[in-house]
Amino acid sequence: MAYQIDARGLPCPQPVLKTKEALEQAKGSSLVVIIDNEASRDNVIRFLENSGVTVEKVETRGNDFFVHTKETAGSVSSGIKPEDHPCAVPSGAGSALFINKDRIGHGSDELGTNLMKAFITTIKDLSVQPKTICFMNSGVKLTVKEAATLPYLKELEEKGIEMLVCGTCLSYFNLKEQIGVGKISNMYDISETMLKSSKVITL
Amino acid sequence: MTVYAVITFHNTHFALKAKKVLEKNGKTVETIPVPREFSSECGFCCKVPWDERDMADKILREHDVQVEHIYRWERDDDKERKNKFTFV
């Protein structure tokens, strides 16, 4: 009789922790671990193998994975800790840039404006790129027609970078009709995007 | 392929002044970060169409903007962004 663990819906590293617990309680019988994402599946398999347990097969049923093991060796005393199985950043998460003004830094507006333009023209040529760029307050001015930054932001958008432009801010500056790139967004989308991102860089 | 002249300066003030002066004289000019190929230091330079380099140089001299170097920048417009710089 296999010892079954349902680790669906659990955030990383919980599935590995539950598997470890189950190994101790299974007392030699085989295990079936049910997981609903690839990162956890890989982590659980790696943990089992490192613990000396043979993974017999991995079944995919719908969105779920069933990891079947052979009979475990009774008391499994491995030095492997769940911490050794780092939680991968969920696929799809990336970094976000939060641009909350139309220039970089304080000291000189002229310099700050040129630095912002240079920053945007530079990131479009780099191999590392953000997943999303959020514009708020006077940052929205970078996205409107006539803005020197507009052609470069358009290039970034064509490369698949999502641009969220604060609608409240466009409206405040009376620029709603002038938007030239990205999509008019709201506080819900912008805050949610930032919280979901692997990191947020504020300019 | 597009060919530009990249004009570098001894400091940021000259670069920003050059942009203003050239714009005032009806030139198409853009300030861009100094490419890594030229200098590892942070700085701005001016990018103008290649054919306008002599005119730009003349205007800058007339306005006491000291030019450091002028480079020829050949830029492929494909996604690879193959750039070629030649000091002129």
PDB file of C-alpha atoms in Angstrom:
ATOM      1  CA  MET A   1       0.000   0.000   0.000  1.00  0.00           C
ATOM      2  CA  ALA A   2       1.490   3.298  -1.086  1.00  0.00           C
ATOM      3  CA  TYR A   3       1.646   6.211   1.250  1.00  0.00           C
ATOM      4  CA  GLN A   4       0.032   9.159  -0.513  1.00  0.00           C
ATOM      5  CA  ILE A   5       0.801  12.847  -0.034  1.00  0.00           C
ATOM      6  CA  ASP A   6      -1.223  15.551  -1.665  1.00  0.00           C
ATOM      7  CA  ALA A   7       1.008  18.599  -2.004  1.00  0.00           C
ATOM      8  CA  ARG A   8      -1.094  20.406  -4.548  1.00  0.00           C
ATOM      9  CA  GLY A   9      -1.591  24.113  -3.998  1.00  0.00           C
ATOM     10  CA  LEU A  10       1.300  24.305  -1.560  1.00  0.00           C
ATOM     11  CA  PRO A  11       3.922  26.952  -2.148  1.00  0.00           C
ATOM     12  CA  CYS A  12       7.567  25.969  -2.491  1.00  0.00           C
ATOM     13  CA  PRO A  13       9.310  24.568  -0.388  1.00  0.00           C
ATOM     14  CA  GLN A  14       6.273  22.988   1.317  1.00  0.00           C
ATOM     15  CA  PRO A  15       5.993  19.998  -1.075  1.00  0.00           C
ATOM     16  CA  VAL A  16       9.588  19.002  -0.263  1.00  0.00           C
ATOM     17  CA  LEU A  17       8.972  19.423   3.469  1.00  0.00           C
ATOM     18  CA  LYS A  18       5.818  17.295   3.273  1.00  0.00           C
ATOM     19  CA  THR A  19       7.686  14.639   1.304  1.00  0.00           C
ATOM     20  CA  LYS A  20      10.409  14.529   3.925  1.00  0.00           C
ATOM     21  CA  GLU A  21       7.820  14.137   6.667  1.00  0.00           C
ATOM     22  CA  ALA A  22       6.094  11.381   4.684  1.00  0.00           C
ATOM     23  CA  LEU A  23       9.350   9.515   4.166  1.00  0.00           C
ATOM     24  CA  GLU A  24       9.770   9.352   7.907  1.00  0.00           C
ATOM     25  CA  GLN A  25       6.207   8.145   8.433  1.00  0.00           C
ATOM     26  CA  ALA A  26       5.989   5.767   5.464  1.00  0.00           C
ATOM     27  CA  LYS A  27       8.015   3.171   7.319  1.00  0.00           C
ATOM     28  CA  GLY A  28       9.325   1.467   4.231  1.00  0.00           C
ATOM     29  CA  SER A  29       6.252   1.528   2.029  1.00  0.00           C
ATOM     30  CA  SER A  30       6.232   3.243  -1.336  1.00  0.00           C
ATOM     31  CA  LEU A  31       5.159   6.841  -1.773  1.00  0.00           C
ATOM     32  CA  VAL A  32       2.945   8.754  -4.152  1.00  0.00           C
ATOM     33  CA  VAL A  33       3.438  12.519  -4.090  1.00  0.00           C
ATOM     34  CA  ILE A  34       0.899  14.640  -5.927  1.00  0.00           C
ATOM     35  CA  ILE A  35       2.113  18.036  -7.088  1.00  0.00           C
ATOM     36  CA  ASP A  36       0.628  20.655  -9.354  1.00  0.00           C
ATOM     37  CA  ASN A  37       3.642  22.448 -10.766  1.00  0.00           C
ATOM     38  CA  GLU A  38       6.851  21.579 -12.544  1.00  0.00           C
ATOM     39  CA  ALA A  39       9.232  23.370 -10.188  1.00  0.00           C
ATOM     40  CA  SER A  40       7.916  21.436  -7.176  1.00  0.00           C
ATOM     41  CA  ARG A  41       7.885  18.184  -9.150  1.00  0.00           C
ATOM     42  CA  ASP A  42      11.565  18.593 -10.003  1.00  0.00           C
ATOM     43  CA  ASN A  43      12.427  19.589  -6.457  1.00  0.00           C
ATOM     44  CA  VAL A  44      10.573  16.613  -4.947  1.00  0.00           C
ATOM     45  CA  ILE A  45      12.184  14.168  -7.387  1.00  0.00           C
ATOM     46  CA  ARG A  46      15.621  15.566  -6.648  1.00  0.00           C
ATOM     47  CA  PHE A  47      14.989  15.397  -2.923  1.00  0.00           C
ATOM     48  CA  LEU A  48      13.812  11.775  -3.147  1.00  0.00           C
ATOM     49  CA  GLU A  49      16.768  10.692  -5.252  1.00  0.00           C
ATOM     50  CA  ASN A  50      19.194  12.440  -2.960  1.00  0.00           C
ATOM     51  CA  SER A  51      17.567  10.644  -0.055  1.00  0.00           C
ATOM     52  CA  GLY A  52      18.250   7.279  -1.678  1.00  0.00           C
ATOM     53  CA  VAL A  53      14.670   6.657  -2.770  1.00  0.00           C
ATOM     54  CA  THR A  54      14.084   5.359  -6.298  1.00  0.00           C
ATOM     55  CA  VAL A  55      11.490   7.230  -8.300  1.00  0.00           C
ATOM     56  CA  GLU A  56       9.617   4.599 -10.268  1.00  0.00           C
ATOM     57  CA  LYS A  57       7.515   6.789 -12.514  1.00  0.00           C
ATOM     58  CA  VAL A  58       6.027  10.240 -12.849  1.00  0.00           C
ATOM     59  CA  GLU A  59       2.479  10.315 -14.105  1.00  0.00           C
ATOM     60  CA  THR A  60       0.864  13.420 -15.514  1.00  0.00           C
ATOM     61  CA  ARG A  61      -2.871  13.730 -15.013  1.00  0.00           C
ATOM     62  CA  GLY A  62      -4.268  17.010 -16.252  1.00  0.00           C
ATOM     63  CA  ASN A  63      -2.256  19.681 -14.520  1.00  0.00           C
ATOM     64  CA  ASP A  64      -1.113  17.362 -11.745  1.00  0.00           C
ATOM     65  CA  PHE A  65       1.970  15.204 -11.416  1.00  0.00           C
ATOM     66  CA  PHE A  66       1.975  11.925  -9.521  1.00  0.00           C
ATOM     67  CA  VAL A  67       5.448  10.933  -8.405  1.00  0.00           C
ATOM     68  CA  HIS A  68       5.578   7.204  -7.576  1.00  0.00           C
ATOM     69  CA  THR A  69       8.502   5.799  -5.634  1.00  0.00           C
ATOM     70  CA  LYS A  70       9.678   2.249  -5.045  1.00  0.00           C
ATOM     71  CA  GLU A  71       9.504   0.958  -1.519  1.00  0.00           C
ATOM     72  CA  THR A  72      11.555   3.178   0.708  1.00  0.00           C
ATOM     73  CA  ALA A  73      14.254   1.707   2.880  1.00  0.00           C
ATOM     74  CA  GLY A  74      12.395   2.061   6.112  1.00  0.00           C
ATOM     75  CA  SER A  75      13.983   4.785   8.124  1.00  0.00           C
ATOM     76  CA  VAL A  76      15.531   7.163   5.697  1.00  0.00           C
ATOM     77  CA  SER A  77      18.210   9.125   7.373  1.00  0.00           C
ATOM     78  CA  SER A  78      19.686  11.395   4.826  1.00  0.00           C
ATOM     79  CA  GLY A  79      21.583  14.545   5.418  1.00  0.00           C
ATOM     80  CA  ILE A  80      19.610  16.235   2.663  1.00  0.00           C
ATOM     81  CA  LYS A  81      17.682  19.215   3.861  1.00  0.00           C
ATOM     82  CA  PRO A  82      14.722  20.752   2.088  1.00  0.00           C
ATOM     83  CA  GLU A  83      16.690  24.014   2.109  1.00  0.00           C
ATOM     84  CA  ASP A  84      18.990  22.397  -0.436  1.00  0.00           C
ATOM     85  CA  HIS A  85      16.121  22.557  -2.900  1.00  0.00           C
ATOM     86  CA  PRO A  86      15.781  26.214  -3.653  1.00  0.00           C
ATOM     87  CA  CYS A  87      12.449  27.497  -4.737  1.00  0.00           C
ATOM     88  CA  ALA A  88      12.665  28.473  -8.343  1.00  0.00           C
ATOM     89  CA  VAL A  89      11.155  31.790  -9.256  1.00  0.00           C
ATOM     90  CA  PRO A  90       7.790  30.880 -10.754  1.00  0.00           C
ATOM     91  CA  SER A  91       8.142  30.807 -14.492  1.00  0.00           C
ATOM     92  CA  GLY A  92       6.742  33.951 -15.994  1.00  0.00           C
ATOM     93  CA  ALA A  93       7.890  36.163 -13.146  1.00  0.00           C
ATOM     94  CA  GLY A  94      10.496  38.665 -14.167  1.00  0.00           C
ATOM     95  CA  SER A  95      11.784  41.967 -13.019  1.00  0.00           C
ATOM     96  CA  ALA A  96       9.755  45.132 -13.171  1.00  0.00           C
ATOM     97  CA  LEU A  97      10.944  48.678 -13.580  1.00  0.00           C
ATOM     98  CA  PHE A  98       9.005  51.300 -11.689  1.00  0.00           C
ATOM     99  CA  ILE A  99       9.505  54.667 -13.339  1.00  0.00           C
ATOM    100  CA  ASN A 100       7.840  57.268 -11.155  1.00  0.00           C
ATOM    101  CA  LYS A 101       9.269  60.433 -12.658  1.00  0.00           C
ATOM    102  CA  ASP A 102      10.355  61.686 -16.042  1.00  0.00           C
ATOM    103  CA  ARG A 103      14.018  62.029 -15.053  1.00  0.00           C
ATOM    104  CA  ILE A 104      16.638  60.177 -13.049  1.00  0.00           C
ATOM    105  CA  GLY A 105      17.696  61.521  -9.705  1.00  0.00           C
ATOM    106  CA  HIS A 106      17.913  64.989  -8.241  1.00  0.00           C
ATOM    107  CA  GLY A 107      20.396  67.786  -8.702  1.00  0.00           C
ATOM    108  CA  SER A 108      19.976  68.840 -12.301  1.00  0.00           C
ATOM    109  CA  ASP A 109      16.763  68.480 -14.286  1.00  0.00           C
ATOM    110  CA  GLU A 110      18.650  68.744 -17.544  1.00  0.00           C
ATOM    111  CA  LEU A 111      21.050  65.995 -16.577  1.00  0.00           C
ATOM    112  CA  GLY A 112      18.253  63.875 -15.100  1.00  0.00           C
ATOM    113  CA  THR A 113      16.207  64.109 -18.303  1.00  0.00           C
ATOM    114  CA  ASN A 114      19.162  63.071 -20.414  1.00  0.00           C
ATOM    115  CA  LEU A 115      20.028  60.246 -18.029  1.00  0.00           C
ATOM    116  CA  MET A 116      16.496  58.865 -18.245  1.00  0.00           C
ATOM    117  CA  LYS A 117      16.570  58.916 -22.024  1.00  0.00           C
ATOM    118  CA  ALA A 118      20.003  57.311 -22.029  1.00  0.00           C
ATOM    119  CA  PHE A 119      18.786  54.638 -19.619  1.00  0.00           C
ATOM    120  CA  ILE A 120      15.874  53.717 -21.850  1.00  0.00           C
ATOM    121  CA  THR A 121      17.944  53.719 -25.031  1.00  0.00           C
ATOM    122  CA  THR A 122      20.517  51.529 -23.304  1.00  0.00           C
ATOM    123  CA  ILE A 123      18.222  48.836 -21.930  1.00  0.00           C
ATOM    124  CA  LYS A 124      16.802  48.177 -25.364  1.00  0.00           C
ATOM    125  CA  ASP A 125      20.237  46.994 -26.482  1.00  0.00           C
ATOM    126  CA  LEU A 126      21.026  44.844 -23.441  1.00  0.00           C
ATOM    127  CA  SER A 127      20.573  41.108 -23.202  1.00  0.00           C
ATOM    128  CA  VAL A 128      18.892  41.398 -19.788  1.00  0.00           C
ATOM    129  CA  GLN A 129      15.562  43.096 -19.894  1.00  0.00           C
ATOM    130  CA  PRO A 130      12.692  43.726 -17.549  1.00  0.00           C
ATOM    131  CA  LYS A 131       9.409  41.938 -18.028  1.00  0.00           C
ATOM    132  CA  THR A 132       7.291  44.949 -17.216  1.00  0.00           C
ATOM    133  CA  ILE A 133       7.773  48.689 -16.981  1.00  0.00           C
ATOM    134  CA  CYS A 134       5.302  50.622 -14.832  1.00  0.00           C
ATOM    135  CA  PHE A 135       4.970  54.375 -15.271  1.00  0.00           C
ATOM    136  CA  MET A 136       3.513  56.637 -12.620  1.00  0.00           C
ATOM    137  CA  ASN A 137       3.336  60.327 -11.776  1.00  0.00           C
ATOM    138  CA  SER A 138       5.488  62.345 -14.218  1.00  0.00           C
ATOM    139  CA  GLY A 139       6.993  59.054 -15.451  1.00  0.00           C
ATOM    140  CA  VAL A 140       3.939  58.803 -17.730  1.00  0.00           C
ATOM    141  CA  LYS A 141       5.299  61.769 -19.701  1.00  0.00           C
ATOM    142  CA  LEU A 142       7.905  59.434 -21.175  1.00  0.00           C
ATOM    143  CA  THR A 143       5.188  57.436 -22.939  1.00  0.00           C
ATOM    144  CA  VAL A 144       3.360  60.191 -24.778  1.00  0.00           C
ATOM    145  CA  LYS A 145       3.608  61.433 -28.330  1.00  0.00           C
ATOM    146  CA  GLU A 146       6.403  63.951 -28.821  1.00  0.00           C
ATOM    147  CA  ALA A 147       8.391  62.404 -25.938  1.00  0.00           C
ATOM    148  CA  ALA A 148      12.001  61.780 -26.967  1.00  0.00           C
ATOM    149  CA  THR A 149      11.796  58.400 -25.250  1.00  0.00           C
ATOM    150  CA  LEU A 150       8.728  57.197 -27.168  1.00  0.00           C
ATOM    151  CA  PRO A 151      10.473  55.501 -30.133  1.00  0.00           C
ATOM    152  CA  TYR A 152      12.720  53.526 -27.773  1.00  0.00           C
ATOM    153  CA  LEU A 153       9.859  52.473 -25.551  1.00  0.00           C
ATOM    154  CA  LYS A 154       8.007  51.323 -28.663  1.00  0.00           C
ATOM    155  CA  GLU A 155      10.982  49.163 -29.591  1.00  0.00           C
ATOM    156  CA  LEU A 156      10.940  47.628 -26.121  1.00  0.00           C
ATOM    157  CA  GLU A 157       7.222  46.984 -26.407  1.00  0.00           C
ATOM    158  CA  GLU A 158       7.777  45.240 -29.740  1.00  0.00           C
ATOM    159  CA  LYS A 159      10.275  42.996 -27.992  1.00  0.00           C
ATOM    160  CA  GLY A 160       7.495  41.894 -25.684  1.00  0.00           C
ATOM    161  CA  ILE A 161       8.070  44.081 -22.648  1.00  0.00           C
ATOM    162  CA  GLU A 162       4.786  44.987 -21.030  1.00  0.00           C
ATOM    163  CA  MET A 163       4.215  48.683 -20.313  1.00  0.00           C
ATOM    164  CA  LEU A 164       1.642  49.737 -17.755  1.00  0.00           C
ATOM    165  CA  VAL A 165       0.910  53.441 -17.759  1.00  0.00           C
ATOM    166  CA  CYS A 166      -1.006  54.915 -14.833  1.00  0.00           C
ATOM    167  CA  GLY A 167      -4.322  56.246 -16.124  1.00  0.00           C
ATOM    168  CA  THR A 168      -4.843  58.511 -13.124  1.00  0.00           C
ATOM    169  CA  CYS A 169      -1.505  60.164 -13.815  1.00  0.00           C
ATOM    170  CA  LEU A 170      -2.179  60.606 -17.545  1.00  0.00           C
ATOM    171  CA  SER A 171      -5.486  62.175 -16.640  1.00  0.00           C
ATOM    172  CA  TYR A 172      -3.892  64.461 -14.051  1.00  0.00           C
ATOM    173  CA  PHE A 173      -1.427  65.793 -16.612  1.00  0.00           C
ATOM    174  CA  ASN A 174      -4.177  65.900 -19.241  1.00  0.00           C
ATOM    175  CA  LEU A 175      -2.206  63.501 -21.446  1.00  0.00           C
ATOM    176  CA  LYS A 176      -4.668  60.630 -21.845  1.00  0.00           C
ATOM    177  CA  GLU A 177      -5.169  61.318 -25.544  1.00  0.00           C
ATOM    178  CA  GLN A 178      -1.436  61.603 -26.084  1.00  0.00           C
ATOM    179  CA  ILE A 179      -0.353  58.144 -24.945  1.00  0.00           C
ATOM    180  CA  GLY A 180       1.877  56.557 -27.567  1.00  0.00           C
ATOM    181  CA  VAL A 181       2.989  53.265 -26.036  1.00  0.00           C
ATOM    182  CA  GLY A 182       1.844  50.708 -23.499  1.00  0.00           C
ATOM    183  CA  LYS A 183      -1.568  50.291 -22.042  1.00  0.00           C
ATOM    184  CA  ILE A 184      -3.462  52.606 -19.764  1.00  0.00           C
ATOM    185  CA  SER A 185      -3.561  50.824 -16.470  1.00  0.00           C
ATOM    186  CA  ASN A 186      -4.734  51.245 -12.914  1.00  0.00           C
ATOM    187  CA  MET A 187      -3.445  50.865  -9.387  1.00  0.00           C
ATOM    188  CA  TYR A 188      -4.715  47.253  -9.135  1.00  0.00           C
ATOM    189  CA  ASP A 189      -2.794  46.035 -12.153  1.00  0.00           C
ATOM    190  CA  ILE A 190       0.314  48.041 -11.405  1.00  0.00           C
ATOM    191  CA  SER A 191       0.564  47.063  -7.746  1.00  0.00           C
ATOM    192  CA  GLU A 192      -0.242  43.427  -8.506  1.00  0.00           C
ATOM    193  CA  THR A 193       2.397  43.310 -11.255  1.00  0.00           C
ATOM    194  CA  MET A 194       5.008  44.748  -8.927  1.00  0.00           C
ATOM    195  CA  LEU A 195       4.173  42.320  -6.134  1.00  0.00           C
ATOM    196  CA  LYS A 196       4.297  39.364  -8.520  1.00  0.00           C
ATOM    197  CA  SER A 197       7.649  40.368 -10.002  1.00  0.00           C
ATOM    198  CA  SER A 198      10.844  38.676  -8.939  1.00  0.00           C
ATOM    199  CA  LYS A 199      12.271  42.121  -8.248  1.00  0.00           C
ATOM    200  CA  VAL A 200      11.225  45.702  -8.732  1.00  0.00           C
ATOM    201  CA  ILE A 201      13.721  48.388  -9.630  1.00  0.00           C
ATOM    202  CA  THR A 202      12.555  51.893  -8.863  1.00  0.00           C
ATOM    203  CA  LEU A 203      14.081  54.696 -10.868  1.00  0.00           C
TER     204      LEU A 203
ATOM    205  CA  MET B   1      22.674  49.737 -42.521  1.00  0.00           C
ATOM    206  CA  THR B   2      22.656  53.231 -41.078  1.00  0.00           C
ATOM    207  CA  VAL B   3      25.813  55.275 -40.656  1.00  0.00           C
ATOM    208  CA  TYR B   4      26.153  57.866 -37.941  1.00  0.00           C
ATOM    209  CA  ALA B   5      28.882  60.105 -36.657  1.00  0.00           C
ATOM    210  CA  VAL B   6      29.351  59.773 -32.931  1.00  0.00           C
ATOM    211  CA  ILE B   7      30.914  62.864 -31.423  1.00  0.00           C
ATOM    212  CA  THR B   8      32.559  62.528 -28.006  1.00  0.00           C
ATOM    213  CA  PHE B   9      33.488  65.343 -25.638  1.00  0.00           C
ATOM    214  CA  HIS B  10      35.792  65.922 -22.713  1.00  0.00           C
ATOM    215  CA  ASN B  11      32.893  66.276 -20.294  1.00  0.00           C
ATOM    216  CA  THR B  12      29.115  66.045 -19.890  1.00  0.00           C
ATOM    217  CA  HIS B  13      28.634  69.808 -20.020  1.00  0.00           C
ATOM    218  CA  PHE B  14      30.068  69.968 -23.507  1.00  0.00           C
ATOM    219  CA  ALA B  15      27.912  67.055 -24.615  1.00  0.00           C
ATOM    220  CA  LEU B  16      24.699  68.655 -23.355  1.00  0.00           C
ATOM    221  CA  LYS B  17      25.695  72.051 -24.729  1.00  0.00           C
ATOM    222  CA  ALA B  18      26.500  70.453 -28.103  1.00  0.00           C
ATOM    223  CA  LYS B  19      23.003  68.966 -28.276  1.00  0.00           C
ATOM    224  CA  LYS B  20      21.404  72.363 -27.602  1.00  0.00           C
ATOM    225  CA  VAL B  21      23.635  74.191 -30.065  1.00  0.00           C
ATOM    226  CA  LEU B  22      23.108  71.649 -32.847  1.00  0.00           C
ATOM    227  CA  GLU B  23      19.359  71.563 -32.296  1.00  0.00           C
ATOM    228  CA  LYS B  24      19.218  75.344 -32.406  1.00  0.00           C
ATOM    229  CA  ASN B  25      20.967  75.132 -35.776  1.00  0.00           C
ATOM    230  CA  GLY B  26      18.389  72.729 -37.116  1.00  0.00           C
ATOM    231  CA  LYS B  27      20.514  69.586 -36.919  1.00  0.00           C
ATOM    232  CA  THR B  28      19.187  66.138 -36.130  1.00  0.00           C
ATOM    233  CA  VAL B  29      21.054  65.186 -33.005  1.00  0.00           C
ATOM    234  CA  GLU B  30      20.626  62.720 -30.197  1.00  0.00           C
ATOM    235  CA  THR B  31      22.547  62.363 -26.971  1.00  0.00           C
ATOM    236  CA  ILE B  32      23.368  58.744 -26.231  1.00  0.00           C
ATOM    237  CA  PRO B  33      25.536  57.084 -23.573  1.00  0.00           C
ATOM    238  CA  VAL B  34      29.141  56.795 -24.728  1.00  0.00           C
ATOM    239  CA  PRO B  35      29.407  53.263 -26.181  1.00  0.00           C
ATOM    240  CA  ARG B  36      31.450  50.825 -24.095  1.00  0.00           C
ATOM    241  CA  GLU B  37      33.813  50.400 -27.032  1.00  0.00           C
ATOM    242  CA  PHE B  38      35.089  53.964 -26.525  1.00  0.00           C
ATOM    243  CA  SER B  39      35.163  54.430 -22.810  1.00  0.00           C
ATOM    244  CA  SER B  40      34.292  52.555 -19.662  1.00  0.00           C
ATOM    245  CA  GLU B  41      33.440  55.829 -17.993  1.00  0.00           C
ATOM    246  CA  CYS B  42      29.903  57.129 -17.843  1.00  0.00           C
ATOM    247  CA  GLY B  43      29.327  59.880 -20.346  1.00  0.00           C
ATOM    248  CA  PHE B  44      27.153  61.294 -23.071  1.00  0.00           C
ATOM    249  CA  CYS B  45      28.043  61.750 -26.684  1.00  0.00           C
ATOM    250  CA  CYS B  46      26.149  63.127 -29.654  1.00  0.00           C
ATOM    251  CA  LYS B  47      24.931  61.074 -32.560  1.00  0.00           C
ATOM    252  CA  VAL B  48      24.367  62.875 -35.880  1.00  0.00           C
ATOM    253  CA  PRO B  49      23.819  61.605 -39.422  1.00  0.00           C
ATOM    254  CA  TRP B  50      27.214  60.757 -40.939  1.00  0.00           C
ATOM    255  CA  ASP B  51      26.840  63.280 -43.754  1.00  0.00           C
ATOM    256  CA  GLU B  52      26.323  66.095 -41.294  1.00  0.00           C
ATOM    257  CA  ARG B  53      29.484  65.530 -39.285  1.00  0.00           C
ATOM    258  CA  ASP B  54      31.556  68.290 -40.853  1.00  0.00           C
ATOM    259  CA  MET B  55      28.800  70.842 -40.509  1.00  0.00           C
ATOM    260  CA  ALA B  56      28.197  69.753 -36.919  1.00  0.00           C
ATOM    261  CA  ASP B  57      31.893  69.997 -36.137  1.00  0.00           C
ATOM    262  CA  LYS B  58      32.011  73.502 -37.603  1.00  0.00           C
ATOM    263  CA  ILE B  59      28.975  74.673 -35.629  1.00  0.00           C
ATOM    264  CA  LEU B  60      30.417  73.265 -32.415  1.00  0.00           C
ATOM    265  CA  ARG B  61      33.743  74.999 -32.952  1.00  0.00           C
ATOM    266  CA  GLU B  62      31.953  78.282 -33.566  1.00  0.00           C
ATOM    267  CA  HIS B  63      30.207  77.861 -30.208  1.00  0.00           C
ATOM    268  CA  ASP B  64      33.349  76.937 -28.273  1.00  0.00           C
ATOM    269  CA  VAL B  65      32.271  73.360 -27.716  1.00  0.00           C
ATOM    270  CA  GLN B  66      35.410  71.241 -27.604  1.00  0.00           C
ATOM    271  CA  VAL B  67      35.078  68.026 -29.541  1.00  0.00           C
ATOM    272  CA  GLU B  68      37.156  65.086 -28.335  1.00  0.00           C
ATOM    273  CA  HIS B  69      36.725  62.595 -31.175  1.00  0.00           C
ATOM    274  CA  ILE B  70      34.407  61.794 -34.032  1.00  0.00           C
ATOM    275  CA  TYR B  71      33.682  58.145 -34.738  1.00  0.00           C
ATOM    276  CA  ARG B  72      31.983  56.473 -37.637  1.00  0.00           C
ATOM    277  CA  TRP B  73      29.260  54.215 -36.357  1.00  0.00           C
ATOM    278  CA  GLU B  74      27.816  51.658 -38.732  1.00  0.00           C
ATOM    279  CA  ARG B  75      24.725  50.145 -37.340  1.00  0.00           C
ATOM    280  CA  ASP B  76      22.939  47.181 -38.829  1.00  0.00           C
ATOM    281  CA  ASP B  77      19.242  47.505 -38.440  1.00  0.00           C
ATOM    282  CA  ASP B  78      18.695  43.822 -37.843  1.00  0.00           C
ATOM    283  CA  LYS B  79      17.885  42.464 -34.419  1.00  0.00           C
ATOM    284  CA  GLU B  80      21.489  41.561 -33.755  1.00  0.00           C
ATOM    285  CA  ARG B  81      22.533  45.190 -33.580  1.00  0.00           C
ATOM    286  CA  LYS B  82      25.920  44.665 -35.131  1.00  0.00           C
ATOM    287  CA  ASN B  83      27.781  47.892 -34.640  1.00  0.00           C
ATOM    288  CA  LYS B  84      31.060  48.931 -36.063  1.00  0.00           C
ATOM    289  CA  PHE B  85      33.025  51.898 -34.840  1.00  0.00           C
ATOM    290  CA  THR B  86      35.892  53.528 -36.624  1.00  0.00           C
ATOM    291  CA  PHE B  87      37.798  56.482 -35.335  1.00  0.00           C
ATOM    292  CA  VAL B  88      38.014  59.211 -37.988  1.00  0.00           C
TER     293      VAL B  88
END
